[in-house]
PDB file of C-alpha atoms in Angstrom:
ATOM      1  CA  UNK A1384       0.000   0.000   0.000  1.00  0.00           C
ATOM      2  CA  UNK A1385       3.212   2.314   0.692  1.00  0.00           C
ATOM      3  CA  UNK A1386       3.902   1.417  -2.852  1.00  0.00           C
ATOM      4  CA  UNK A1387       0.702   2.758  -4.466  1.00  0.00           C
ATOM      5  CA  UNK A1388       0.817   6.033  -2.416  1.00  0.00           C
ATOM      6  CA  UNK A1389       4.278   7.165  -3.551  1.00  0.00           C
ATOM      7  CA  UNK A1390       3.007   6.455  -7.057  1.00  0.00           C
ATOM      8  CA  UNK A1391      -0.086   8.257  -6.756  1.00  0.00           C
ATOM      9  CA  UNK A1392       1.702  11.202  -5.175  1.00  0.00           C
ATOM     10  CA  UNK A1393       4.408  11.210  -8.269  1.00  0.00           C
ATOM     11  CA  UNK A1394       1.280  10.939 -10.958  1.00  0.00           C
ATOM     12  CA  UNK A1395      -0.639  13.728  -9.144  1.00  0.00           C
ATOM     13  CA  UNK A1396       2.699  15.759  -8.844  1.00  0.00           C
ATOM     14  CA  UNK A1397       3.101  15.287 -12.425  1.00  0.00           C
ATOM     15  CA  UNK A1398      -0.026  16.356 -13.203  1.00  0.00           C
ATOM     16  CA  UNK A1399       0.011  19.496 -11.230  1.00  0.00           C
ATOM     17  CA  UNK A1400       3.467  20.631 -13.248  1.00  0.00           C
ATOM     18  CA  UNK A1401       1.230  19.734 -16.438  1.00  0.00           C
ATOM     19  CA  UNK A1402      -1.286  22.857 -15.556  1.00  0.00           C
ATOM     20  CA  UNK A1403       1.368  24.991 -14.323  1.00  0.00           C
ATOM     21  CA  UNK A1404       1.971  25.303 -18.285  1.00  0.00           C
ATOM     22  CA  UNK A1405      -1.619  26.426 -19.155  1.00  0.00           C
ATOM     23  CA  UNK A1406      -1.459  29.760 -20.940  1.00  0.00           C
ATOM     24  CA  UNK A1407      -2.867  31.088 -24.361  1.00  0.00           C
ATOM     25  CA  UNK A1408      -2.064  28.430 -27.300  1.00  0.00           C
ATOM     26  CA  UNK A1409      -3.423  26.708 -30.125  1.00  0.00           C
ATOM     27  CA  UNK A1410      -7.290  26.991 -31.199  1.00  0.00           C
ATOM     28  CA  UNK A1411      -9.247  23.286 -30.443  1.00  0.00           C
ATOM     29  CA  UNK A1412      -7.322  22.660 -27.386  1.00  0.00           C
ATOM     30  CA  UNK A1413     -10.016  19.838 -26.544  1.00  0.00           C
ATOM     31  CA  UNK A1414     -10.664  16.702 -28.027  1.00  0.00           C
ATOM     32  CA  UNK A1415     -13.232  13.267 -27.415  1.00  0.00           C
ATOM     33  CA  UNK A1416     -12.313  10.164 -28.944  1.00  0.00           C
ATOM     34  CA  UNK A1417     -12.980   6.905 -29.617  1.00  0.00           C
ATOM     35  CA  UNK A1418     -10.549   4.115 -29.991  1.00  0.00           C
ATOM     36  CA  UNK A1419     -11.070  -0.017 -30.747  1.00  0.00           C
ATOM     37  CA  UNK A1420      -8.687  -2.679 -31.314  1.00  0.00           C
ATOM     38  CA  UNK A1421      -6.644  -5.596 -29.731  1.00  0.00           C
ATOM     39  CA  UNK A1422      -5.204  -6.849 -27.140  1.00  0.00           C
ATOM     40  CA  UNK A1423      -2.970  -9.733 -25.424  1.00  0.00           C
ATOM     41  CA  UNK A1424      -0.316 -10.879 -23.137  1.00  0.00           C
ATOM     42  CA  UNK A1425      -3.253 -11.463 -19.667  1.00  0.00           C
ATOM     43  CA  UNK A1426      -1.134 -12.604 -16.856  1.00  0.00           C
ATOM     44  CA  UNK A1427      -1.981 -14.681 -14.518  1.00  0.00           C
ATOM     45  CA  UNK A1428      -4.538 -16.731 -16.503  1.00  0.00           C
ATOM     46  CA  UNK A1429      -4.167 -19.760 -14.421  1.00  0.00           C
ATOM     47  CA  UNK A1430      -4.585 -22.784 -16.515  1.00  0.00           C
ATOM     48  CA  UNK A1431      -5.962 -21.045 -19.900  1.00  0.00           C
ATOM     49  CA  UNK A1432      -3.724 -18.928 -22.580  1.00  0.00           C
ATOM     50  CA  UNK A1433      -4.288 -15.365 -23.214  1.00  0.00           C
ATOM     51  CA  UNK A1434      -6.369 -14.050 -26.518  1.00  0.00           C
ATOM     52  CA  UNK A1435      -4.000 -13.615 -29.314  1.00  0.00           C
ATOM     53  CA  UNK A1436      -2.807 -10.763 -30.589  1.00  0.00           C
ATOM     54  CA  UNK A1437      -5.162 -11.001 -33.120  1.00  0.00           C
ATOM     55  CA  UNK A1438      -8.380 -11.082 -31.223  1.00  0.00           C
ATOM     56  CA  UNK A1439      -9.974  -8.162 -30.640  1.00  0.00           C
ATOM     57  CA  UNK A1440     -11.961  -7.125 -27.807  1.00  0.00           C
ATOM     58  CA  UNK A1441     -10.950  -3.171 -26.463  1.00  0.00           C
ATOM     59  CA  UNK A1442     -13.265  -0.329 -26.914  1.00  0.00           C
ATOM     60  CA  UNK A1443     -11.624   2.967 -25.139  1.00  0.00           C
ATOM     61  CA  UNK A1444     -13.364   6.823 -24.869  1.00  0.00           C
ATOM     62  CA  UNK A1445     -11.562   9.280 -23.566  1.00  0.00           C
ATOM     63  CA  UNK A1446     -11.279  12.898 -23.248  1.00  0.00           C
ATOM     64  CA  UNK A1447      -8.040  15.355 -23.744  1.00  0.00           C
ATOM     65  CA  UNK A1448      -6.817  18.889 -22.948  1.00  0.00           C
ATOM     66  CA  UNK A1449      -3.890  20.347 -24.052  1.00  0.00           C
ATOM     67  CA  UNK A1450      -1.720  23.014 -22.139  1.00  0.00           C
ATOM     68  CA  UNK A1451       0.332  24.690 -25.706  1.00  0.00           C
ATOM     69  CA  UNK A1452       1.553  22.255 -27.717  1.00  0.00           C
ATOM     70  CA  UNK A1453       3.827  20.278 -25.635  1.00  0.00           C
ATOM     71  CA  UNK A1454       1.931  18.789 -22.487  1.00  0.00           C
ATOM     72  CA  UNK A1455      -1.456  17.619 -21.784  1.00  0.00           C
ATOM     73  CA  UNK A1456      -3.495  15.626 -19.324  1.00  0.00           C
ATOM     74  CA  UNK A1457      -5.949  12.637 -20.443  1.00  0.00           C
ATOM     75  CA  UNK A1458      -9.103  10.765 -18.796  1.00  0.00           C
ATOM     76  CA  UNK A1459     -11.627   8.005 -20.018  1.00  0.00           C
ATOM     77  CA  UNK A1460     -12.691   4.711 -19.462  1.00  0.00           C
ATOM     78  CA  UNK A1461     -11.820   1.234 -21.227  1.00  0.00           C
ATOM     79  CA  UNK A1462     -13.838  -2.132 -21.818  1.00  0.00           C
ATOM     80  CA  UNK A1463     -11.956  -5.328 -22.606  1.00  0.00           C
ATOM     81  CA  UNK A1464     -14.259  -8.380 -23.467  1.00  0.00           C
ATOM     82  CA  UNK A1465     -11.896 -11.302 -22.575  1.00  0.00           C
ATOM     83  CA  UNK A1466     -12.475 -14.416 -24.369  1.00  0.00           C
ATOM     84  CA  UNK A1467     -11.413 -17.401 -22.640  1.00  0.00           C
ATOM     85  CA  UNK A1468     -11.306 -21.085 -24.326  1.00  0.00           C
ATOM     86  CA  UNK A1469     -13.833 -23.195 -22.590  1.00  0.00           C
ATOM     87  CA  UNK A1470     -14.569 -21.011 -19.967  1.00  0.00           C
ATOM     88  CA  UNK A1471     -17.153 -17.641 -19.959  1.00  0.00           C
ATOM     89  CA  UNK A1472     -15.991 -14.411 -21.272  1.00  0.00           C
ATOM     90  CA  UNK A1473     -14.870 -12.380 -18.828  1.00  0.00           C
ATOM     91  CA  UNK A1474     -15.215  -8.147 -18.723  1.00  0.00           C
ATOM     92  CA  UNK A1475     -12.952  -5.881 -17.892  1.00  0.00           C
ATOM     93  CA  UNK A1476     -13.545  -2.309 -17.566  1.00  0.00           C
ATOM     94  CA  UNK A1477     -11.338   0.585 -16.660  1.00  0.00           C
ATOM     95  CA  UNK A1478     -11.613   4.064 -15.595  1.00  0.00           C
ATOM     96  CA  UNK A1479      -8.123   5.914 -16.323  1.00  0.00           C
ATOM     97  CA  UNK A1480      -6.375   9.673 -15.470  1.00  0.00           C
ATOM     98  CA  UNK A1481      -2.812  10.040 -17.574  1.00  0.00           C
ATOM     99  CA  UNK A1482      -0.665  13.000 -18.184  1.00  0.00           C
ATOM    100  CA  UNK A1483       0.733  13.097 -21.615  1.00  0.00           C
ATOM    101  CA  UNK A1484       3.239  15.084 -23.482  1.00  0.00           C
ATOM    102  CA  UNK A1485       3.640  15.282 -27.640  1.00  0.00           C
ATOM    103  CA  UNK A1486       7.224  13.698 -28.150  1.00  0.00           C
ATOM    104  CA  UNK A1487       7.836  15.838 -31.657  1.00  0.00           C
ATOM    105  CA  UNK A1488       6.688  18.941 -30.108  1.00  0.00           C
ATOM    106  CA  UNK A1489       8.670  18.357 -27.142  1.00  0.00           C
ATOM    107  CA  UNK A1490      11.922  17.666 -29.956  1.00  0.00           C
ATOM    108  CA  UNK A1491      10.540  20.547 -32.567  1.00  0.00           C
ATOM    109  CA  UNK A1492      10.343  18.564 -35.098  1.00  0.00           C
ATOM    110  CA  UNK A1493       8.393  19.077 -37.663  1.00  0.00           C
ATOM    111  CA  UNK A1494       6.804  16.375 -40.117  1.00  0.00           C
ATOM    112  CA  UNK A1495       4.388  17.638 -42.582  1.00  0.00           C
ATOM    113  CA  UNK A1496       3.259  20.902 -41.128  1.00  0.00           C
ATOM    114  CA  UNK A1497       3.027  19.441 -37.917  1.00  0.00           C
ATOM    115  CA  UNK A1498       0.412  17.223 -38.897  1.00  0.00           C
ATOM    116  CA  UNK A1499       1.558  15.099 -37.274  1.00  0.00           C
ATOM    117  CA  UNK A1500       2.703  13.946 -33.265  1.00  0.00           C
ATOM    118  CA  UNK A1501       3.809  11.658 -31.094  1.00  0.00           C
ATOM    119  CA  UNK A1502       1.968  11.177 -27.628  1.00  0.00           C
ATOM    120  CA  UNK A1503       3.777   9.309 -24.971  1.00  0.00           C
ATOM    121  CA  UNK A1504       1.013   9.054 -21.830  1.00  0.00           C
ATOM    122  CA  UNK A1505       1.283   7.701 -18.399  1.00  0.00           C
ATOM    123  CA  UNK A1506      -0.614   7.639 -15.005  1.00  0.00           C
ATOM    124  CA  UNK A1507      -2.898   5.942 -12.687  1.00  0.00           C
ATOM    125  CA  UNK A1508      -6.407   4.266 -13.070  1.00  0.00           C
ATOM    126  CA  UNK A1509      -9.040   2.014 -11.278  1.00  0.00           C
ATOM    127  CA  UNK A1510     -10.591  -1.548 -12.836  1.00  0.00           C
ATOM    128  CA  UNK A1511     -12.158  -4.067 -12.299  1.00  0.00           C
ATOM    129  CA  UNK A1512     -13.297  -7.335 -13.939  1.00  0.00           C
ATOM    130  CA  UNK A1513     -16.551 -10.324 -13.696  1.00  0.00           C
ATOM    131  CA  UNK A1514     -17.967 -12.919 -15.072  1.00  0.00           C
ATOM    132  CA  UNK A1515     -21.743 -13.376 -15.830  1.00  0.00           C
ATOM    133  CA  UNK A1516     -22.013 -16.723 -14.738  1.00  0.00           C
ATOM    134  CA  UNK A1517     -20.668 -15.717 -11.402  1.00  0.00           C
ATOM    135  CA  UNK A1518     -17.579 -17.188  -9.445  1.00  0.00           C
ATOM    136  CA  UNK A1519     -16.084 -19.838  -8.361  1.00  0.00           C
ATOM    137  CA  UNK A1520     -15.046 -19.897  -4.727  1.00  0.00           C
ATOM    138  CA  UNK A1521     -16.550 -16.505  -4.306  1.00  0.00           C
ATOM    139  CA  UNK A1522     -14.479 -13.848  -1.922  1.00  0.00           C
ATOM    140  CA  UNK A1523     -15.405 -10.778  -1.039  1.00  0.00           C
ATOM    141  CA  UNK A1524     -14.510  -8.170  -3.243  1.00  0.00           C
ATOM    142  CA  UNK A1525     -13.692  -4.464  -1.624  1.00  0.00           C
ATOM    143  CA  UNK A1526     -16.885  -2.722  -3.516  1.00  0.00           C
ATOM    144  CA  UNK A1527     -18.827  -4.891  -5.215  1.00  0.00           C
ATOM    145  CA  UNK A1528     -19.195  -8.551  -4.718  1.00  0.00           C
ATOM    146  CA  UNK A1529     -18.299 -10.631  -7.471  1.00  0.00           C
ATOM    147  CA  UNK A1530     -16.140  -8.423  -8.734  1.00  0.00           C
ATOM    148  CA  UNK A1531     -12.086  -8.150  -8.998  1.00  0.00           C
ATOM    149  CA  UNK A1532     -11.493  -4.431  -8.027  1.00  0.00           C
ATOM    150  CA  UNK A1533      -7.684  -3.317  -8.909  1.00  0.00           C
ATOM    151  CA  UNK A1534      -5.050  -0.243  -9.065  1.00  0.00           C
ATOM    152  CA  UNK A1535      -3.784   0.303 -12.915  1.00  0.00           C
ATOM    153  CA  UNK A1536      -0.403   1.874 -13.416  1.00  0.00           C
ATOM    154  CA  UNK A1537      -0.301   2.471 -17.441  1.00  0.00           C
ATOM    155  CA  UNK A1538       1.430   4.201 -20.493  1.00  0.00           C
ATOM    156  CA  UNK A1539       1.708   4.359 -23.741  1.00  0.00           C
ATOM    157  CA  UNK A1540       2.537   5.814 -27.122  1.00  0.00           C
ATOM    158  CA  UNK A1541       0.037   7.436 -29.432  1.00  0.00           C
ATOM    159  CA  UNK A1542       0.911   8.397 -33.139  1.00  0.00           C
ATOM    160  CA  UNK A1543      -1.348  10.765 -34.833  1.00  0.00           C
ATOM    161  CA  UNK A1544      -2.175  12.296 -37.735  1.00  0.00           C
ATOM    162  CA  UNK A1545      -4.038  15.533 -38.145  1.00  0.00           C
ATOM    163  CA  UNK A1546      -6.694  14.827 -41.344  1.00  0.00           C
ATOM    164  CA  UNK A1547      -7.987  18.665 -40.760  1.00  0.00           C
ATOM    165  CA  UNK A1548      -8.288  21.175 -37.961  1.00  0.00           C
ATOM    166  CA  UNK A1549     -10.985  19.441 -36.367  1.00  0.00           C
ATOM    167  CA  UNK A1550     -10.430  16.132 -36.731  1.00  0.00           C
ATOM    168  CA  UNK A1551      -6.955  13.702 -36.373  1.00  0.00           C
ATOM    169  CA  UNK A1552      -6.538   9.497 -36.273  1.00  0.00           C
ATOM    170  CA  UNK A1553      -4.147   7.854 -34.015  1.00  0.00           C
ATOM    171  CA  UNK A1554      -2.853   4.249 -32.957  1.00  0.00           C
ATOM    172  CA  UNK A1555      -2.127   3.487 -29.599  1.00  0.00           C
ATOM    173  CA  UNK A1556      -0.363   1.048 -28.249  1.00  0.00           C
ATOM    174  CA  UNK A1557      -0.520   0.440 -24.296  1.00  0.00           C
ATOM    175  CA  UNK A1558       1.354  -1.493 -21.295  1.00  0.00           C
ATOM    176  CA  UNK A1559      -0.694  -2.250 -18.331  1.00  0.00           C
ATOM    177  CA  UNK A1560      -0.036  -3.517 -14.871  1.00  0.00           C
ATOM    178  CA  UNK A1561      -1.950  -4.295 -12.306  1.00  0.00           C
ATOM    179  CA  UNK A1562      -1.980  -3.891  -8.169  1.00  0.00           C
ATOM    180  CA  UNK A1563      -3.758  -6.274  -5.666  1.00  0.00           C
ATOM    181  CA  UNK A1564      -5.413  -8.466  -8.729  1.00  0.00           C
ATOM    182  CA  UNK A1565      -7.201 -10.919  -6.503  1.00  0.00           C
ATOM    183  CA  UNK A1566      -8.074 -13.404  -9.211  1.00  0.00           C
ATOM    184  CA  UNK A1567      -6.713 -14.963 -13.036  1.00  0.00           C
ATOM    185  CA  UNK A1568      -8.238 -13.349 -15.651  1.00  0.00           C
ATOM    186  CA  UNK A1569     -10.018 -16.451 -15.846  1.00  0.00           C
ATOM    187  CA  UNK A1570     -11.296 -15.855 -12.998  1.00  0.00           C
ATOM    188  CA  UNK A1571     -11.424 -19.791 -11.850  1.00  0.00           C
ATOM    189  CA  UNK A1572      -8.770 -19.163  -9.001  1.00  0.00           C
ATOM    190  CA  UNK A1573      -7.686 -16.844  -6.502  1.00  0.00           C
ATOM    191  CA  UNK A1574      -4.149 -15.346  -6.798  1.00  0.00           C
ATOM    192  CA  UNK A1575      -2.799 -15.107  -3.406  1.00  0.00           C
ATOM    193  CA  UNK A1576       0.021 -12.729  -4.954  1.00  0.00           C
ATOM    194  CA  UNK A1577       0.327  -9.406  -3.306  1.00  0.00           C
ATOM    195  CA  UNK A1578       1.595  -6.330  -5.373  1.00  0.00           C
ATOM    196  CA  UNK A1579       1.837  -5.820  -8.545  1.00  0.00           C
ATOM    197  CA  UNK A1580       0.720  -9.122  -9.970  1.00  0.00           C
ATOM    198  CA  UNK A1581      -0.995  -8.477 -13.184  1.00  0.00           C
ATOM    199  CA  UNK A1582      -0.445  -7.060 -16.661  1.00  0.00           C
ATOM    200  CA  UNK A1583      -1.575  -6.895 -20.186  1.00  0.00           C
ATOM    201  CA  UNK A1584      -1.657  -4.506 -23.069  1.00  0.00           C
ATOM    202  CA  UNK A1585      -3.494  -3.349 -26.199  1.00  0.00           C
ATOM    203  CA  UNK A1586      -3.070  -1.912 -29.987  1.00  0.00           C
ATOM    204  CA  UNK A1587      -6.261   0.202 -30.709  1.00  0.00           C
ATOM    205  CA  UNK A1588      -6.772   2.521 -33.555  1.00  0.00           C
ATOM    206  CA  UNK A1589      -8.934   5.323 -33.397  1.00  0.00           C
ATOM    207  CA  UNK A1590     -10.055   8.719 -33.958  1.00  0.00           C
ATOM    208  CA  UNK A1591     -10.736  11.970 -32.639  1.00  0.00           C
ATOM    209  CA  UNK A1592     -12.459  15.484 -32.739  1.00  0.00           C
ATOM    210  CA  UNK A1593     -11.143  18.306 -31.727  1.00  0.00           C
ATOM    211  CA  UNK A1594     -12.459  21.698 -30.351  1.00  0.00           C
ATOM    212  CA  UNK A1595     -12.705  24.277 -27.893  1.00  0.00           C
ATOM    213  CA  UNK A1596     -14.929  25.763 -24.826  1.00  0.00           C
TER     214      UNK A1596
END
């Protein structure tokens, strides 16, 4: 638990800088998007593999404000449908809060009118993840029984490309991991592992709008 408070006081601290840098920039500072894709690499699954690569099953909204043209801060909210051989699907659904910062920008380099960025994003979230069919060897969870409630530390990098002044397309790709997972993502076992004991990541593809208030 002394773990997860230093790292929420360095993501808050870092997110506090982040507005120290608001001031008069760009037009269409804001932006909502919507992002859907893949994902893989579930650990602990227990006795099952993770989905493939190739199997999709991440849908991601999010919102975004931009300080100038270097720093940022990001929110939304994730839902991974987990298909598991032989065994029920089981959802995951996260609710996220990352500070971000445009990598080119940060470099000044410039790549077709600035058109186009790099975003490299990072902070803290809250998930958790059931099953339908309910559990077996039910525990009680912290919130809500019958679900796995967790911590998320995650980042990522987000390529974009600017189509007009309103409207951009990006790919994300995104490393998760996971404090105080109580169960496999098959959810057929407890994990008596303390800590950081789970991970996973994605490769979505999406798009946004942008605008301001």
């Amino acid at each position: 638990m002394k773990t997860i408070k230093k790292i929420c006081t360095v993501v808050f601290g870092f997110l506090l800088i982040l507005a120290g840098y608001a001031q008069e920039g760009p037009e269409n500072t804001w932006s909502v998007g919507i992002n859907a894709g893949l994902h893989t690499g579930f650990s602990p699954m227990g006795n099952h593999e993770a989905p493939e690569i190739y199997e999709p099953g991440v849908l991601q909204i999010r919102g975004k404000k931009m300080f100038g043209e270097q720093f940022g801060v990001m929110a939304g909210a994730q839902y991974n449908l987990i298909d598991i051989d032989y065994t029920p699907e089981t959802h995951y659904i996260m609710f996220f809060a990352h500070g971000l910062t445009d990598l080119l920008r940060l470099m000044d380099v410039n790549i077709l009118n600035n058109k186009t960025g790099v975003l490299v994003h990072a902070g803290l979230g809250m998930s958790g993840m059931w099953q339908q069919e309910g559990l077996v060897n039910p525990k009680p969870s912290r919130l809500f029984d019958g679900v796995d409630e967790m911590i998320c530390v995650g980042g990522g990098l987000m390529p974009y490309y600017k189509v007009s002044d309103n409207f951009s397309v990006n790919l994300d790709y995104a490393f998760n991991l996971l404090f105080h997972q109580s169960r496999n993502f098959d959810m057929a076992d407890l994990n008596e592992q303390q800590g950081m004991n789970g991970k996973y990541m994605t490769l979505t593809l999406g798009v946004c709008y942008h605008f301001d208030i």
